[in-house]
mmCIF file of C-alpha atoms in Angstrom:
data_model
loop_
_atom_site.group_PDB
_atom_site.id
_atom_site.type_symbol
_atom_site.label_atom_id
_atom_site.label_comp_id
_atom_site.label_asym_id
_atom_site.label_seq_id
_atom_site.Cartn_x
_atom_site.Cartn_y
_atom_site.Cartn_z
ATOM 1 C CA MET J 1 119.945 20.545 137.657
ATOM 2 C CA ARG J 2 118.681 19.091 134.398
ATOM 3 C CA VAL J 3 119.824 20.838 131.224
ATOM 4 C CA ARG J 4 116.926 21.240 128.829
ATOM 5 C CA LYS J 5 117.442 20.854 125.081
ATOM 6 C CA ARG J 6 116.023 24.332 124.551
ATOM 7 C CA ASP J 7 118.929 25.776 126.568
ATOM 8 C CA LYS J 8 121.285 24.775 123.716
ATOM 9 C CA MET J 9 119.761 27.211 121.189
ATOM 10 C CA ASP J 10 117.985 30.550 121.405
ATOM 11 C CA GLY J 11 114.786 31.457 119.591
ATOM 12 C CA GLU J 12 116.481 33.684 117.016
ATOM 13 C CA THR J 13 118.744 30.813 115.972
ATOM 14 C CA ALA J 14 115.757 28.463 115.707
ATOM 15 C CA ILE J 15 114.025 31.032 113.477
ATOM 16 C CA SER J 16 117.142 31.201 111.280
ATOM 17 C CA PHE J 17 117.084 27.418 110.816
ATOM 18 C CA ALA J 18 113.358 27.581 110.011
ATOM 19 C CA ILE J 19 113.901 30.315 107.399
ATOM 20 C CA GLU J 20 116.655 28.255 105.801
ATOM 21 C CA CYS J 21 114.278 25.269 105.721
ATOM 22 C CA PHE J 22 111.526 27.407 104.129
ATOM 23 C CA GLN J 23 113.954 28.592 101.448
ATOM 24 C CA GLN J 24 114.820 24.986 100.562
ATOM 25 C CA PHE J 25 111.157 24.422 99.640
ATOM 26 C CA HIS J 26 110.328 27.871 98.237
ATOM 27 C CA SER J 27 112.794 29.737 96.045
ATOM 28 C CA ARG J 28 112.749 33.513 96.297
ATOM 29 C CA ASP J 29 111.405 33.691 92.728
ATOM 30 C CA SER J 30 108.459 31.434 93.580
ATOM 31 C CA CYS J 31 107.283 33.582 96.511
ATOM 32 C CA PRO J 32 104.793 36.428 96.088
ATOM 33 C CA GLU J 33 106.365 39.882 96.430
ATOM 34 C CA TRP J 34 104.155 40.707 99.428
ATOM 35 C CA LEU J 35 105.173 37.652 101.468
ATOM 36 C CA SER J 36 107.948 39.175 103.593
ATOM 37 C CA ARG J 37 105.844 42.255 104.464
ATOM 38 C CA CYS J 38 102.783 40.243 105.478
ATOM 39 C CA THR J 39 104.473 37.399 107.381
ATOM 40 C CA THR J 40 104.830 37.113 111.130
ATOM 41 C CA ILE J 41 107.208 34.500 112.557
ATOM 42 C CA GLY J 42 106.796 33.136 116.061
ATOM 43 C CA TYR J 43 107.806 30.084 118.071
ATOM 44 C CA PHE J 44 106.965 27.941 121.050
ATOM 45 C CA TRP J 45 108.313 24.683 122.515
ATOM 46 C CA ASP J 46 106.703 21.291 122.202
ATOM 47 C CA GLU J 47 106.668 18.606 124.896
ATOM 48 C CA ASN J 48 110.124 17.389 123.756
ATOM 49 C CA ASP J 49 111.714 20.868 124.112
ATOM 50 C CA ASN J 50 111.886 21.304 120.335
ATOM 51 C CA TYR J 51 111.170 24.734 118.925
ATOM 52 C CA ILE J 52 108.048 24.916 116.778
ATOM 53 C CA VAL J 53 108.522 27.879 114.434
ATOM 54 C CA SER J 54 105.431 29.138 112.640
ATOM 55 C CA PHE J 55 105.169 31.480 109.638
ATOM 56 C CA SER J 56 101.768 33.206 109.591
ATOM 57 C CA VAL J 57 99.750 35.786 107.706
ATOM 58 C CA THR J 58 96.775 37.696 109.098
ATOM 59 C CA PRO J 59 93.744 38.532 106.969
ATOM 60 C CA LYS J 60 92.650 42.186 107.193
ATOM 61 C CA ALA J 61 89.162 41.123 108.259
ATOM 62 C CA THR J 62 90.442 39.522 111.482
ATOM 63 C CA ASN J 63 93.273 39.589 113.992
ATOM 64 C CA ASP J 64 93.672 35.809 113.886
ATOM 65 C CA GLY J 65 96.872 34.706 112.173
ATOM 66 C CA VAL J 66 96.845 31.743 109.799
ATOM 67 C CA SER J 67 99.947 29.540 109.711
ATOM 68 C CA TYR J 68 101.176 28.576 106.258
ATOM 69 C CA PHE J 69 104.549 27.032 107.191
ATOM 70 C CA LYS J 70 105.536 25.338 110.431
ATOM 71 C CA VAL J 71 108.840 23.687 111.313
ATOM 72 C CA SER J 72 110.127 21.707 114.280
ATOM 73 C CA VAL J 73 113.733 22.586 115.175
ATOM 74 C CA ASP J 74 115.667 20.296 117.520
ATOM 75 C CA PRO J 75 117.948 22.588 119.566
ATOM 76 C CA ALA J 76 120.352 19.743 120.392
ATOM 77 C CA THR J 77 120.983 18.634 116.784
ATOM 78 C CA SER J 78 119.693 21.589 114.688
ATOM 79 C CA GLU J 79 117.583 19.085 112.736
ATOM 80 C CA THR J 80 114.495 20.589 111.109
ATOM 81 C CA ARG J 81 111.255 18.819 110.247
ATOM 82 C CA VAL J 82 108.440 20.422 108.257
ATOM 83 C CA LEU J 83 105.084 20.097 110.016
ATOM 84 C CA LEU J 84 102.988 22.284 107.683
ATOM 85 C CA ASP J 85 103.596 23.635 104.177
ATOM 86 C CA SER J 86 100.509 25.289 102.666
ATOM 87 C CA LYS J 87 100.248 26.615 99.125
ATOM 88 C CA LEU J 88 100.983 30.329 99.107
ATOM 89 C CA SER J 89 98.732 30.776 96.079
ATOM 90 C CA GLN J 90 95.681 30.422 98.337
ATOM 91 C CA TYR J 91 96.406 33.871 99.800
ATOM 92 C CA ALA J 92 95.866 37.221 98.085
ATOM 93 C CA GLY J 93 98.307 39.838 99.341
ATOM 94 C CA GLU J 94 95.791 42.680 99.170
ATOM 95 C CA ASP J 95 93.586 40.807 101.670
ATOM 96 C CA LEU J 96 96.352 40.567 104.296
ATOM 97 C CA GLN J 97 97.507 42.892 107.044
ATOM 98 C CA GLY J 98 100.830 44.485 106.157
ATOM 99 C CA TYR J 99 100.090 44.610 102.431
ATOM 100 C CA LEU J 100 101.221 47.804 100.707
ATOM 101 C CA LYS J 101 101.156 48.433 96.989
#
């Protein structure tokens, strides 16, 4: 039986590596106060059995999430690679689901 790379790490661990990667690029002070309340984090596997972890927000006018940060996490080596890093300033918290004043 072939051991897949994804069997070496669970999704929660991959998310932890992705959060650490996000924090290397975005200090807590540089993030809008609404970010943690409005963000959804999910993952899937690519064709090489790497986790693709996506940070998304969802505008109130739709149910379609918009990814603003995406990271590839290699479960065999724990190496992370940023695939998408959008400017957070393009989003207004009050226009997003999960926003509370």
